[in-house]
Amino acid sequence: MSTPLAPDEPCPCGSGQPFASCCQPILKRTRLAATAEQLMRSRFTAHALHDFEHLHRTYLSTAHKPYVPEPDDGAPLNWTRLVIHSHELGTKPDTAFVDFSAYHRDDAGEHALHEKSEFLRLGGEWFYTRTVRMGPAPIKSSFPKVGRNDPCPCGSGKKFKQCCGK
């Protein structure tokens, strides 16, 4: 059962657009998502509005199976906001990745789910396929790697292996 939202209200996905011109046409199937990011935004909105049928039909593993509502297992999460960190095209045609943080609130406060997801376009329609990474991207050092026999970067004058590399 989905939660109603007036068409002129701001879209829950955080795009800044009214619901009627943002995610509502995708949820109602009057328009396809043009990009993986649009599909991600519509999936967040579906979570926020408890439109589990949209989640079912936009997940590649379940998209071509009949939708059967699952028994209610308690209160669903109260999703509050979405932040898209990046939207990248994949190396294969019709593949894309969206890095995002989705926030939900409970009695203990606000919590973030940071994820990078893969999307695939089949027949002009985007589908969520899988989670590629949970949490933020690993930090990559901009400094060159120090070799065992290189001078130690601490400035001691010793070889790295005899100093900070121990």
mmCIF file of N, CA, C and O in Angstrom, residues 11 14 27 30-32 48 54 61 72 74 84 88 92 101-102 118 134 137 140 143 147 155-158 160:
data_model
loop_
_atom_site.group_PDB
_atom_site.id
_atom_site.type_symbol
_atom_site.label_atom_id
_atom_site.label_comp_id
_atom_site.label_asym_id
_atom_site.label_seq_id
_atom_site.Cartn_x
_atom_site.Cartn_y
_atom_site.Cartn_z
ATOM 1 N N CYS A 11 9.119 16.599 -4.503
ATOM 2 C CA CYS A 11 9.366 15.171 -4.654
ATOM 3 C C CYS A 11 10.275 14.695 -3.519
ATOM 4 O O CYS A 11 11.265 15.356 -3.200
ATOM 5 N N GLY A 14 14.403 14.594 -3.520
ATOM 6 C CA GLY A 14 15.316 15.712 -3.303
ATOM 7 C C GLY A 14 15.747 16.446 -4.557
ATOM 8 O O GLY A 14 16.678 17.244 -4.518
ATOM 9 N N LEU A 27 6.596 6.375 -11.324
ATOM 10 C CA LEU A 27 5.885 5.456 -10.437
ATOM 11 C C LEU A 27 4.569 4.988 -11.064
ATOM 12 O O LEU A 27 4.180 3.832 -10.908
ATOM 13 N N THR A 30 3.757 6.184 -16.610
ATOM 14 C CA THR A 30 3.403 6.994 -17.775
ATOM 15 C C THR A 30 4.653 7.512 -18.473
ATOM 16 O O THR A 30 4.559 8.062 -19.564
ATOM 17 N N ARG A 31 5.803 7.351 -17.824
ATOM 18 C CA ARG A 31 7.094 7.741 -18.405
ATOM 19 C C ARG A 31 8.171 6.805 -17.859
ATOM 20 O O ARG A 31 8.147 6.441 -16.688
ATOM 21 N N LEU A 32 9.101 6.428 -18.721
ATOM 22 C CA LEU A 32 10.246 5.629 -18.273
ATOM 23 C C LEU A 32 11.326 6.553 -17.723
ATOM 24 O O LEU A 32 11.451 7.695 -18.160
ATOM 25 N N ALA A 48 10.059 5.733 0.188
ATOM 26 C CA ALA A 48 9.478 6.749 1.069
ATOM 27 C C ALA A 48 7.945 6.668 1.093
ATOM 28 O O ALA A 48 7.329 6.912 2.135
ATOM 29 N N HIS A 54 6.529 -0.822 -7.242
ATOM 30 C CA HIS A 54 7.510 -0.155 -8.108
ATOM 31 C C HIS A 54 8.908 -0.727 -7.863
ATOM 32 O O HIS A 54 9.655 -0.956 -8.812
ATOM 33 N N SER A 61 15.967 -8.791 -11.018
ATOM 34 C CA SER A 61 15.703 -10.171 -10.602
ATOM 35 C C SER A 61 14.220 -10.486 -10.429
ATOM 36 O O SER A 61 13.816 -11.638 -10.524
ATOM 37 N N ASP A 72 3.001 -7.761 6.127
ATOM 38 C CA ASP A 72 3.532 -6.606 6.859
ATOM 39 C C ASP A 72 4.324 -7.107 8.057
ATOM 40 O O ASP A 72 3.801 -7.799 8.920
ATOM 41 N N GLY A 74 5.944 -5.252 10.411
ATOM 42 C CA GLY A 74 6.234 -4.136 11.303
ATOM 43 C C GLY A 74 6.234 -2.820 10.559
ATOM 44 O O GLY A 74 5.896 -2.741 9.385
ATOM 45 N N ILE A 84 22.532 12.201 -3.966
ATOM 46 C CA ILE A 84 23.237 11.502 -5.037
ATOM 47 C C ILE A 84 24.658 12.047 -5.078
ATOM 48 O O ILE A 84 24.866 13.238 -5.277
ATOM 49 N N GLU A 88 27.534 7.565 -12.935
ATOM 50 C CA GLU A 88 28.572 7.293 -13.930
ATOM 51 C C GLU A 88 28.089 6.232 -14.901
ATOM 52 O O GLU A 88 27.452 5.263 -14.489
ATOM 53 N N LYS A 92 30.545 -1.013 -20.057
ATOM 54 C CA LYS A 92 29.703 -1.731 -21.014
ATOM 55 C C LYS A 92 28.533 -0.833 -21.404
ATOM 56 O O LYS A 92 28.051 -0.050 -20.578
ATOM 57 N N SER A 101 23.556 8.368 -0.856
ATOM 58 C CA SER A 101 23.247 8.168 0.558
ATOM 59 C C SER A 101 21.751 8.377 0.731
ATOM 60 O O SER A 101 21.216 9.407 0.302
ATOM 61 N N ALA A 102 21.090 7.387 1.311
ATOM 62 C CA ALA A 102 19.659 7.482 1.618
ATOM 63 C C ALA A 102 19.540 7.550 3.137
ATOM 64 O O ALA A 102 20.163 6.755 3.852
ATOM 65 N N GLU A 118 24.458 -0.724 -9.174
ATOM 66 C CA GLU A 118 24.586 -0.912 -10.621
ATOM 67 C C GLU A 118 23.196 -0.958 -11.246
ATOM 68 O O GLU A 118 22.270 -1.546 -10.682
ATOM 69 N N MET A 134 28.846 -1.112 -0.311
ATOM 70 C CA MET A 134 28.164 -0.487 0.829
ATOM 71 C C MET A 134 29.176 0.431 1.497
ATOM 72 O O MET A 134 30.344 0.066 1.645
ATOM 73 N N ALA A 137 33.213 5.403 -0.767
ATOM 74 C CA ALA A 137 34.322 4.907 -1.589
ATOM 75 C C ALA A 137 35.612 4.938 -0.775
ATOM 76 O O ALA A 137 35.818 5.821 0.059
ATOM 77 N N LYS A 140 41.796 7.077 -1.748
ATOM 78 C CA LYS A 140 43.020 6.755 -2.475
ATOM 79 C C LYS A 140 44.050 7.828 -2.179
ATOM 80 O O LYS A 140 43.775 9.008 -2.290
ATOM 81 N N PHE A 143 49.761 10.379 -2.730
ATOM 82 C CA PHE A 143 51.213 10.279 -2.613
ATOM 83 C C PHE A 143 51.686 8.955 -3.212
ATOM 84 O O PHE A 143 51.001 7.942 -3.103
ATOM 85 N N GLY A 147 58.716 2.647 -1.167
ATOM 86 C CA GLY A 147 59.339 1.322 -1.240
ATOM 87 C C GLY A 147 60.102 1.010 0.027
ATOM 88 O O GLY A 147 60.498 1.908 0.782
ATOM 89 N N GLY A 155 61.567 11.720 7.509
ATOM 90 C CA GLY A 155 62.738 12.602 7.541
ATOM 91 C C GLY A 155 63.849 12.134 8.454
ATOM 92 O O GLY A 155 64.794 12.877 8.717
ATOM 93 N N SER A 156 63.795 10.908 8.946
ATOM 94 C CA SER A 156 64.817 10.413 9.867
ATOM 95 C C SER A 156 66.158 10.148 9.187
ATOM 96 O O SER A 156 67.180 10.067 9.856
ATOM 97 N N GLY A 157 66.169 9.983 7.867
ATOM 98 C CA GLY A 157 67.392 9.666 7.148
ATOM 99 C C GLY A 157 67.609 8.164 7.028
ATOM 100 O O GLY A 157 68.522 7.721 6.346
ATOM 101 N N LYS A 158 66.775 7.362 7.692
ATOM 102 C CA LYS A 158 66.884 5.912 7.606
ATOM 103 C C LYS A 158 66.063 5.407 6.420
ATOM 104 O O LYS A 158 65.199 6.114 5.897
ATOM 105 N N PHE A 160 63.093 3.276 4.841
ATOM 106 C CA PHE A 160 61.727 3.081 5.310
ATOM 107 C C PHE A 160 61.586 1.775 6.089
ATOM 108 O O PHE A 160 60.960 1.731 7.136
#
